[in-house]
Amino acid sequence: MQRPIGVIDSGVGGLTVVSELMRQLPKEEIIYIGDTKRCPYGPRPAFEVAEYTWEMIDYLMSRDIKLLVIACNTASAVVLDDARQALDIPVIGVIHPGAVAALKATENLEVGVIGTEGTISSGAYYEELKSIHNDVKVVSLACPTLVPLVESNRYTGEEAKAVIREALEPMLDYPVDSLILGCTHYPMIEREIQDVVGEDIHVICSGDETARAVSTLLYHEQLLYTGERRPRHLFYTTGAKAMFQSIAESWLKESGLDVRETDLKLPKATRKVKSGMEEF
Protein backbone atom coordinates (compact mmCIF):
# COMPACT_ATOMS: atom_id res chain seq x y z
CA MET A 1 0.00 0.00 0.00
CA GLN A 2 1.83 3.08 -1.26
CA ARG A 3 -0.31 5.73 0.46
CA PRO A 4 1.43 7.72 3.24
CA ILE A 5 0.92 7.78 7.00
CA GLY A 6 -0.41 11.11 8.28
CA VAL A 7 0.80 12.60 11.57
CA ILE A 8 -0.54 15.77 13.19
CA ASP A 9 0.59 17.78 16.19
CA SER A 10 0.14 21.23 17.70
CA GLY A 11 3.76 22.00 16.79
CA VAL A 12 7.11 20.22 16.64
CA GLY A 13 6.42 17.71 19.43
CA GLY A 14 4.99 15.06 17.13
CA LEU A 15 8.40 14.79 15.51
CA THR A 16 9.31 12.56 18.46
CA VAL A 17 6.68 10.11 17.19
CA VAL A 18 7.83 10.56 13.58
CA SER A 19 11.36 9.64 14.65
CA GLU A 20 10.14 6.29 15.98
CA LEU A 21 7.93 5.69 12.93
CA MET A 22 10.93 6.27 10.65
CA ARG A 23 13.02 3.89 12.74
CA GLN A 24 10.47 1.09 13.02
CA LEU A 25 8.84 1.50 9.60
CA PRO A 26 11.69 2.68 7.35
CA LYS A 27 9.81 1.97 4.10
CA GLU A 28 6.74 4.05 4.95
CA GLU A 29 6.23 7.63 3.74
CA ILE A 30 5.01 10.20 6.25
CA ILE A 31 3.16 13.49 5.84
CA TYR A 32 3.39 15.61 8.97
CA ILE A 33 1.58 18.78 9.99
CA GLY A 34 2.71 20.90 12.94
CA ASP A 35 0.35 23.77 13.79
CA THR A 36 3.19 25.86 15.17
CA LYS A 37 1.38 29.15 14.52
CA ARG A 38 -1.34 28.29 17.06
CA CYS A 39 0.76 26.20 19.46
CA PRO A 40 0.38 25.45 22.34
CA TYR A 41 -3.02 23.75 22.36
CA GLY A 42 -2.90 22.98 26.08
CA PRO A 43 -4.37 26.28 27.38
CA ARG A 44 -7.05 26.46 24.67
CA PRO A 45 -10.70 25.48 25.23
CA ALA A 46 -11.74 22.08 23.92
CA PHE A 47 -13.91 23.47 21.10
CA GLU A 48 -10.94 25.41 19.73
CA VAL A 49 -8.62 22.39 19.96
CA ALA A 50 -11.24 20.37 18.07
CA GLU A 51 -11.60 23.02 15.36
CA TYR A 52 -7.86 23.30 14.75
CA THR A 53 -7.34 19.55 14.87
CA TRP A 54 -10.05 18.90 12.29
CA GLU A 55 -8.47 21.47 10.00
CA MET A 56 -5.26 19.43 10.06
CA ILE A 57 -7.15 16.16 9.62
CA ASP A 58 -9.07 17.48 6.62
CA TYR A 59 -5.84 18.73 5.08
CA LEU A 60 -4.21 15.32 5.38
CA MET A 61 -7.29 13.43 4.23
CA SER A 62 -7.16 15.43 1.00
CA ARG A 63 -3.72 13.85 0.47
CA ASP A 64 -5.09 10.31 0.62
CA ILE A 65 -3.35 9.06 3.77
CA LYS A 66 -3.91 5.46 4.83
CA LEU A 67 -3.62 5.93 8.61
CA LEU A 68 -3.72 8.94 10.93
CA VAL A 69 -1.63 9.43 14.06
CA ILE A 70 -2.86 12.19 16.36
CA ALA A 71 0.51 12.82 17.96
CA CYS A 72 -0.70 15.64 20.21
CA ASN A 73 -1.88 14.50 23.63
CA THR A 74 -4.28 17.43 24.01
CA ALA A 75 -5.81 16.78 20.58
CA SER A 76 -5.97 13.04 21.32
CA ALA A 77 -7.91 13.73 24.51
CA VAL A 78 -10.42 15.95 22.69
CA VAL A 79 -10.81 14.50 19.18
CA LEU A 80 -9.62 10.88 19.03
CA ASP A 81 -12.98 9.17 19.63
CA ASP A 82 -14.81 11.42 17.16
CA ALA A 83 -12.11 10.94 14.52
CA ARG A 84 -12.33 7.18 14.82
CA GLN A 85 -16.08 7.36 14.31
CA ALA A 86 -15.93 9.79 11.40
CA LEU A 87 -12.97 8.68 9.30
CA ASP A 88 -12.75 5.70 6.99
CA ILE A 89 -9.08 5.01 7.87
CA PRO A 90 -7.47 3.77 11.12
CA VAL A 91 -6.74 6.48 13.71
CA ILE A 92 -4.22 6.15 16.55
CA GLY A 93 -3.62 8.50 19.47
CA VAL A 94 -0.71 8.63 21.91
CA ILE A 95 -2.47 8.32 25.25
CA HIS A 96 -3.21 4.57 25.26
CA PRO A 97 0.33 3.61 24.12
CA GLY A 98 1.82 5.84 26.82
CA ALA A 99 -0.38 4.29 29.50
CA VAL A 100 0.54 0.76 28.38
CA ALA A 101 4.25 1.56 28.47
CA ALA A 102 3.98 3.02 31.99
CA LEU A 103 2.17 -0.02 33.34
CA LYS A 104 4.84 -2.25 31.84
CA ALA A 105 7.53 -0.26 33.63
CA THR A 106 6.04 0.45 37.05
CA GLU A 107 6.83 -1.83 39.99
CA ASN A 108 4.90 -0.05 42.74
CA LEU A 109 1.87 1.00 40.64
CA GLU A 110 2.57 4.67 41.41
CA VAL A 111 2.56 6.51 38.08
CA GLY A 112 3.15 10.20 37.47
CA VAL A 113 1.89 12.10 34.43
CA ILE A 114 3.09 15.49 33.22
CA GLY A 115 1.43 17.32 30.33
CA THR A 116 -0.27 20.47 29.16
CA GLU A 117 -3.16 22.04 31.05
CA GLY A 118 -5.60 20.62 28.50
CA THR A 119 -4.30 17.06 28.71
CA ILE A 120 -4.12 17.02 32.50
CA SER A 121 -7.53 18.65 33.05
CA SER A 122 -9.14 16.15 30.66
CA GLY A 123 -8.19 13.28 32.97
CA ALA A 124 -7.43 11.21 29.86
CA TYR A 125 -4.33 9.48 31.26
CA TYR A 126 -5.97 8.81 34.63
CA GLU A 127 -8.96 7.21 32.92
CA GLU A 128 -6.80 5.21 30.51
CA LEU A 129 -4.51 3.90 33.25
CA LYS A 130 -7.47 2.99 35.47
CA SER A 131 -9.23 1.24 32.58
CA ILE A 132 -6.23 -1.07 32.27
CA HIS A 133 -5.34 -1.57 35.96
CA ASN A 134 -7.72 -0.82 38.83
CA ASP A 135 -5.01 -0.54 41.48
CA VAL A 136 -2.73 1.99 39.82
CA LYS A 137 -2.29 5.32 41.63
CA VAL A 138 -1.92 8.35 39.36
CA VAL A 139 -0.40 11.74 40.13
CA SER A 140 -0.88 14.36 37.41
CA LEU A 141 0.90 17.68 36.95
CA ALA A 142 0.37 20.38 34.32
CA CYS A 143 3.62 21.94 33.09
CA PRO A 144 2.59 24.89 30.90
CA THR A 145 6.10 26.34 30.59
CA LEU A 146 7.66 23.36 28.82
CA VAL A 147 6.01 23.44 25.38
CA PRO A 148 6.96 27.10 24.73
CA LEU A 149 10.52 26.18 25.74
CA VAL A 150 10.71 23.51 23.03
CA GLU A 151 8.83 25.46 20.35
CA SER A 152 11.20 28.42 20.74
CA ASN A 153 14.21 26.11 20.26
CA ARG A 154 15.57 27.21 23.65
CA TYR A 155 15.42 23.82 25.37
CA THR A 156 19.13 23.37 26.04
CA GLY A 157 21.42 25.17 28.44
CA GLU A 158 21.27 26.24 32.07
CA GLU A 159 18.26 28.54 31.69
CA ALA A 160 16.22 25.70 30.19
CA LYS A 161 17.27 23.34 33.00
CA ALA A 162 16.07 25.86 35.58
CA VAL A 163 12.66 26.13 33.88
CA ILE A 164 12.32 22.34 33.73
CA ARG A 165 13.31 21.88 37.37
CA GLU A 166 10.80 24.50 38.53
CA ALA A 167 8.01 22.91 36.49
CA LEU A 168 8.66 19.40 37.84
CA GLU A 169 9.33 20.25 41.47
CA PRO A 170 5.80 19.46 42.77
CA MET A 171 6.05 15.93 41.34
CA LEU A 172 9.12 15.17 43.47
CA ASP A 173 6.97 14.95 46.63
CA TYR A 174 5.27 11.75 45.41
CA PRO A 175 6.61 8.16 45.42
CA VAL A 176 6.07 7.52 41.70
CA ASP A 177 8.44 5.09 40.03
CA SER A 178 7.28 5.82 36.47
CA LEU A 179 6.66 9.20 34.85
CA ILE A 180 4.68 9.52 31.62
CA LEU A 181 5.75 12.38 29.38
CA GLY A 182 2.16 13.23 28.49
CA CYS A 183 3.11 15.66 25.75
CA THR A 184 5.02 14.74 22.61
CA HIS A 185 7.20 17.83 23.01
CA TYR A 186 8.68 16.50 26.24
CA PRO A 187 10.90 13.73 24.83
CA MET A 188 13.01 16.52 23.35
CA ILE A 189 13.94 17.38 26.95
CA GLU A 190 13.86 13.80 28.27
CA ARG A 191 17.47 13.88 29.48
CA GLU A 192 16.87 17.07 31.46
CA ILE A 193 13.66 15.65 32.93
CA GLN A 194 15.48 12.46 33.94
CA ASP A 195 18.15 14.55 35.67
CA VAL A 196 15.48 16.31 37.74
CA VAL A 197 13.47 13.24 38.80
CA GLY A 198 16.48 10.94 39.24
CA GLU A 199 17.65 7.75 37.60
CA ASP A 200 15.36 5.55 39.74
CA ILE A 201 12.29 6.87 37.91
CA HIS A 202 11.27 5.27 34.62
CA VAL A 203 10.63 8.14 32.19
CA ILE A 204 8.05 7.01 29.65
CA CYS A 205 7.87 8.38 26.10
CA SER A 206 4.85 7.30 24.08
CA GLY A 207 6.59 7.49 20.69
CA ASP A 208 8.09 3.99 20.76
CA GLU A 209 4.84 2.30 21.84
CA THR A 210 2.81 4.41 19.38
CA ALA A 211 5.03 3.34 16.48
CA ARG A 212 4.59 -0.30 17.51
CA ALA A 213 0.82 0.18 17.51
CA VAL A 214 0.99 1.73 14.03
CA SER A 215 3.12 -1.14 12.74
CA THR A 216 0.77 -3.76 14.18
CA LEU A 217 -2.33 -2.08 12.80
CA LEU A 218 -0.85 -1.62 9.32
CA TYR A 219 0.10 -5.31 9.28
CA HIS A 220 -3.33 -6.54 10.36
CA GLU A 221 -5.11 -4.21 7.93
CA GLN A 222 -2.73 -5.28 5.12
CA LEU A 223 -1.65 -1.67 4.62
CA LEU A 224 2.11 -2.07 5.02
CA TYR A 225 4.30 -0.95 2.14
CA THR A 226 6.63 -3.79 1.13
CA GLY A 227 8.15 -2.46 -2.10
CA GLU A 228 11.59 -1.09 -2.86
CA ARG A 229 11.02 2.68 -3.10
CA ARG A 230 13.00 5.17 -1.06
CA PRO A 231 10.47 7.02 1.12
CA ARG A 232 10.01 10.76 0.65
CA HIS A 233 8.62 12.45 3.73
CA LEU A 234 6.78 15.77 3.65
CA PHE A 235 6.50 18.23 6.54
CA TYR A 236 4.04 21.12 6.80
CA THR A 237 4.12 23.93 9.34
CA THR A 238 1.64 26.75 9.86
CA GLY A 239 4.36 28.93 11.38
CA ALA A 240 7.93 29.91 10.61
CA LYS A 241 9.48 27.43 8.18
CA ALA A 242 13.10 28.15 9.16
CA MET A 243 12.52 27.47 12.87
CA PHE A 244 10.55 24.31 12.17
CA GLN A 245 13.18 23.02 9.73
CA SER A 246 15.99 23.66 12.19
CA ILE A 247 14.27 21.73 14.97
CA ALA A 248 13.10 18.92 12.65
CA GLU A 249 16.50 18.33 11.07
CA SER A 250 18.19 18.40 14.46
CA TRP A 251 15.74 15.96 16.04
CA LEU A 252 15.42 13.58 13.07
CA LYS A 253 19.16 13.82 12.30
CA GLU A 254 18.48 14.43 8.61
CA SER A 255 19.32 17.41 6.45
CA GLY A 256 17.40 18.76 3.47
CA LEU A 257 13.95 17.78 4.77
CA ASP A 258 11.05 18.83 2.54
CA VAL A 259 9.39 21.45 4.79
CA ARG A 260 6.58 23.67 3.51
CA GLU A 261 4.36 26.34 5.01
CA THR A 262 0.58 25.97 4.89
CA ASP A 263 -2.48 27.88 6.08
CA LEU A 264 -4.48 24.61 6.11
CA LYS A 265 -7.13 26.10 3.84
CA LEU A 266 -8.74 23.78 1.29
CA PRO A 267 -10.88 24.80 -1.71
CA LYS A 268 -13.63 22.61 -0.28
CA ALA A 269 -14.01 20.26 2.65
CA THR A 270 -12.73 16.81 1.81
CA ARG A 271 -13.22 14.79 4.96
CA LYS A 272 -13.57 11.10 4.17
CA VAL A 273 -16.05 9.43 6.46
CA LYS A 274 -17.37 5.99 7.07
CA SER A 275 -20.29 4.82 5.02
CA GLY A 276 -23.65 6.06 6.26
CA MET A 277 -22.30 9.12 8.07
CA GLU A 278 -22.64 12.72 6.97
CA GLU A 279 -19.96 13.92 4.57
CA PHE A 280 -18.66 17.44 5.09
PDB file of N, CA, C and O in Angstrom, residues 170-201:
ATOM      1  N   PRO A 170       6.906  20.053  41.987  1.00  0.00           N
ATOM      2  CA  PRO A 170       5.799  19.461  42.767  1.00  0.00           C
ATOM      3  C   PRO A 170       5.693  17.951  42.651  1.00  0.00           C
ATOM      4  O   PRO A 170       5.225  17.279  43.576  1.00  0.00           O
ATOM      5  N   MET A 171       6.139  17.388  41.538  1.00  0.00           N
ATOM      6  CA  MET A 171       6.051  15.932  41.345  1.00  0.00           C
ATOM      7  C   MET A 171       7.025  15.180  42.244  1.00  0.00           C
ATOM      8  O   MET A 171       6.810  14.002  42.574  1.00  0.00           O
ATOM      9  N   LEU A 172       8.077  15.843  42.690  1.00  0.00           N
ATOM     10  CA  LEU A 172       9.116  15.173  43.469  1.00  0.00           C
ATOM     11  C   LEU A 172       8.652  14.779  44.867  1.00  0.00           C
ATOM     12  O   LEU A 172       9.322  14.018  45.549  1.00  0.00           O
ATOM     13  N   ASP A 173       7.498  15.285  45.297  1.00  0.00           N
ATOM     14  CA  ASP A 173       6.968  14.954  46.626  1.00  0.00           C
ATOM     15  C   ASP A 173       6.230  13.617  46.651  1.00  0.00           C
ATOM     16  O   ASP A 173       5.793  13.190  47.729  1.00  0.00           O
ATOM     17  N   TYR A 174       6.080  12.976  45.497  1.00  0.00           N
ATOM     18  CA  TYR A 174       5.269  11.755  45.413  1.00  0.00           C
ATOM     19  C   TYR A 174       6.149  10.548  45.086  1.00  0.00           C
ATOM     20  O   TYR A 174       7.137  10.670  44.359  1.00  0.00           O
ATOM     21  N   PRO A 175       5.771   9.356  45.585  1.00  0.00           N
ATOM     22  CA  PRO A 175       6.612   8.155  45.415  1.00  0.00           C
ATOM     23  C   PRO A 175       6.380   7.434  44.087  1.00  0.00           C
ATOM     24  O   PRO A 175       6.313   6.205  44.042  1.00  0.00           O
ATOM     25  N   VAL A 176       6.271   8.177  42.995  1.00  0.00           N
ATOM     26  CA  VAL A 176       6.070   7.519  41.704  1.00  0.00           C
ATOM     27  C   VAL A 176       7.371   6.864  41.262  1.00  0.00           C
ATOM     28  O   VAL A 176       8.464   7.362  41.542  1.00  0.00           O
ATOM     29  N   ASP A 177       7.236   5.727  40.583  1.00  0.00           N
ATOM     30  CA  ASP A 177       8.442   5.090  40.028  1.00  0.00           C
ATOM     31  C   ASP A 177       8.447   5.140  38.508  1.00  0.00           C
ATOM     32  O   ASP A 177       9.403   4.705  37.864  1.00  0.00           O
ATOM     33  N   SER A 178       7.363   5.660  37.915  1.00  0.00           N
ATOM     34  CA  SER A 178       7.277   5.824  36.470  1.00  0.00           C
ATOM     35  C   SER A 178       6.631   7.172  36.176  1.00  0.00           C
ATOM     36  O   SER A 178       5.674   7.561  36.849  1.00  0.00           O
ATOM     37  N   LEU A 179       7.160   7.867  35.189  1.00  0.00           N
ATOM     38  CA  LEU A 179       6.656   9.198  34.845  1.00  0.00           C
ATOM     39  C   LEU A 179       6.363   9.244  33.353  1.00  0.00           C
ATOM     40  O   LEU A 179       7.261   9.123  32.523  1.00  0.00           O
ATOM     41  N   ILE A 180       5.085   9.433  33.019  1.00  0.00           N
ATOM     42  CA  ILE A 180       4.680   9.523  31.621  1.00  0.00           C
ATOM     43  C   ILE A 180       4.896  10.952  31.123  1.00  0.00           C
ATOM     44  O   ILE A 180       4.410  11.912  31.727  1.00  0.00           O
ATOM     45  N   LEU A 181       5.629  11.082  30.036  1.00  0.00           N
ATOM     46  CA  LEU A 181       5.752  12.377  29.376  1.00  0.00           C
ATOM     47  C   LEU A 181       4.501  12.539  28.513  1.00  0.00           C
ATOM     48  O   LEU A 181       4.455  12.125  27.361  1.00  0.00           O
ATOM     49  N   GLY A 182       3.477  13.152  29.111  1.00  0.00           N
ATOM     50  CA  GLY A 182       2.162  13.233  28.490  1.00  0.00           C
ATOM     51  C   GLY A 182       2.027  14.368  27.497  1.00  0.00           C
ATOM     52  O   GLY A 182       0.940  14.940  27.358  1.00  0.00           O
ATOM     53  N   CYS A 183       3.095  14.675  26.826  1.00  0.00           N
ATOM     54  CA  CYS A 183       3.110  15.656  25.749  1.00  0.00           C
ATOM     55  C   CYS A 183       4.243  15.259  24.820  1.00  0.00           C
ATOM     56  O   CYS A 183       5.358  14.971  25.297  1.00  0.00           O
ATOM     57  N   THR A 184       3.989  15.232  23.525  1.00  0.00           N
ATOM     58  CA  THR A 184       5.018  14.741  22.612  1.00  0.00           C
ATOM     59  C   THR A 184       6.174  15.716  22.443  1.00  0.00           C
ATOM     60  O   THR A 184       7.198  15.364  21.838  1.00  0.00           O
ATOM     61  N   HIS A 185       6.051  16.922  22.979  1.00  0.00           N
ATOM     62  CA  HIS A 185       7.201  17.829  23.006  1.00  0.00           C
ATOM     63  C   HIS A 185       8.244  17.382  24.037  1.00  0.00           C
ATOM     64  O   HIS A 185       9.439  17.637  23.875  1.00  0.00           O
ATOM     65  N   TYR A 186       7.803  16.739  25.097  1.00  0.00           N
ATOM     66  CA  TYR A 186       8.678  16.501  26.243  1.00  0.00           C
ATOM     67  C   TYR A 186       9.845  15.545  25.987  1.00  0.00           C
ATOM     68  O   TYR A 186      10.900  15.689  26.629  1.00  0.00           O
ATOM     69  N   PRO A 187       9.717  14.555  25.083  1.00  0.00           N
ATOM     70  CA  PRO A 187      10.897  13.728  24.828  1.00  0.00           C
ATOM     71  C   PRO A 187      12.107  14.515  24.328  1.00  0.00           C
ATOM     72  O   PRO A 187      13.243  14.042  24.455  1.00  0.00           O
ATOM     73  N   MET A 188      11.882  15.698  23.779  1.00  0.00           N
ATOM     74  CA  MET A 188      13.009  16.522  23.352  1.00  0.00           C
ATOM     75  C   MET A 188      13.829  17.026  24.545  1.00  0.00           C
ATOM     76  O   MET A 188      14.978  17.443  24.374  1.00  0.00           O
ATOM     77  N   ILE A 189      13.223  16.996  25.728  1.00  0.00           N
ATOM     78  CA  ILE A 189      13.941  17.382  26.950  1.00  0.00           C
ATOM     79  C   ILE A 189      13.960  16.214  27.938  1.00  0.00           C
ATOM     80  O   ILE A 189      14.055  16.413  29.157  1.00  0.00           O
ATOM     81  N   GLU A 190      13.901  14.996  27.414  1.00  0.00           N
ATOM     82  CA  GLU A 190      13.857  13.804  28.271  1.00  0.00           C
ATOM     83  C   GLU A 190      15.065  13.719  29.194  1.00  0.00           C
ATOM     84  O   GLU A 190      14.941  13.397  30.377  1.00  0.00           O
ATOM     85  N   ARG A 191      16.257  13.981  28.672  1.00  0.00           N
ATOM     86  CA  ARG A 191      17.468  13.883  29.481  1.00  0.00           C
ATOM     87  C   ARG A 191      17.414  14.854  30.658  1.00  0.00           C
ATOM     88  O   ARG A 191      17.763  14.498  31.798  1.00  0.00           O
ATOM     89  N   GLU A 192      16.965  16.071  30.393  1.00  0.00           N
ATOM     90  CA  GLU A 192      16.869  17.073  31.460  1.00  0.00           C
ATOM     91  C   GLU A 192      15.804  16.693  32.486  1.00  0.00           C
ATOM     92  O   GLU A 192      15.988  16.898  33.689  1.00  0.00           O
ATOM     93  N   ILE A 193      14.704  16.114  32.016  1.00  0.00           N
ATOM     94  CA  ILE A 193      13.661  15.649  32.932  1.00  0.00           C
ATOM     95  C   ILE A 193      14.187  14.509  33.797  1.00  0.00           C
ATOM     96  O   ILE A 193      13.959  14.472  35.014  1.00  0.00           O
ATOM     97  N   GLN A 194      14.899  13.570  33.180  1.00  0.00           N
ATOM     98  CA  GLN A 194      15.482  12.457  33.936  1.00  0.00           C
ATOM     99  C   GLN A 194      16.434  12.966  35.008  1.00  0.00           C
ATOM    100  O   GLN A 194      16.457  12.450  36.136  1.00  0.00           O
ATOM    101  N   ASP A 195      17.221  13.984  34.690  1.00  0.00           N
ATOM    102  CA  ASP A 195      18.154  14.550  35.671  1.00  0.00           C
ATOM    103  C   ASP A 195      17.421  15.112  36.878  1.00  0.00           C
ATOM    104  O   ASP A 195      17.898  15.013  38.016  1.00  0.00           O
ATOM    105  N   VAL A 196      16.249  15.706  36.646  1.00  0.00           N
ATOM    106  CA  VAL A 196      15.476  16.307  37.743  1.00  0.00           C
ATOM    107  C   VAL A 196      14.847  15.234  38.618  1.00  0.00           C
ATOM    108  O   VAL A 196      14.919  15.300  39.851  1.00  0.00           O
ATOM    109  N   VAL A 197      14.217  14.232  38.004  1.00  0.00           N
ATOM    110  CA  VAL A 197      13.472  13.244  38.800  1.00  0.00           C
ATOM    111  C   VAL A 197      14.371  12.135  39.332  1.00  0.00           C
ATOM    112  O   VAL A 197      13.990  11.415  40.265  1.00  0.00           O
ATOM    113  N   GLY A 198      15.556  11.968  38.763  1.00  0.00           N
ATOM    114  CA  GLY A 198      16.481  10.942  39.241  1.00  0.00           C
ATOM    115  C   GLY A 198      16.425   9.670  38.415  1.00  0.00           C
ATOM    116  O   GLY A 198      15.412   9.355  37.775  1.00  0.00           O
ATOM    117  N   GLU A 199      17.512   8.942  38.438  1.00  0.00           N
ATOM    118  CA  GLU A 199      17.652   7.747  37.604  1.00  0.00           C
ATOM    119  C   GLU A 199      16.760   6.590  38.040  1.00  0.00           C
ATOM    120  O   GLU A 199      16.562   5.639  37.282  1.00  0.00           O
ATOM    121  N   ASP A 200      16.222   6.642  39.271  1.00  0.00           N
ATOM    122  CA  ASP A 200      15.363   5.552  39.743  1.00  0.00           C
ATOM    123  C   ASP A 200      13.961   5.607  39.135  1.00  0.00           C
ATOM    124  O   ASP A 200      13.191   4.642  39.270  1.00  0.00           O
ATOM    125  N   ILE A 201      13.614   6.712  38.500  1.00  0.00           N
ATOM    126  CA  ILE A 201      12.289   6.873  37.906  1.00  0.00           C
ATOM    127  C   ILE A 201      12.336   6.478  36.432  1.00  0.00           C
ATOM    128  O   ILE A 201      13.198   6.923  35.689  1.00  0.00           O
TER     129      ILE A 201
END
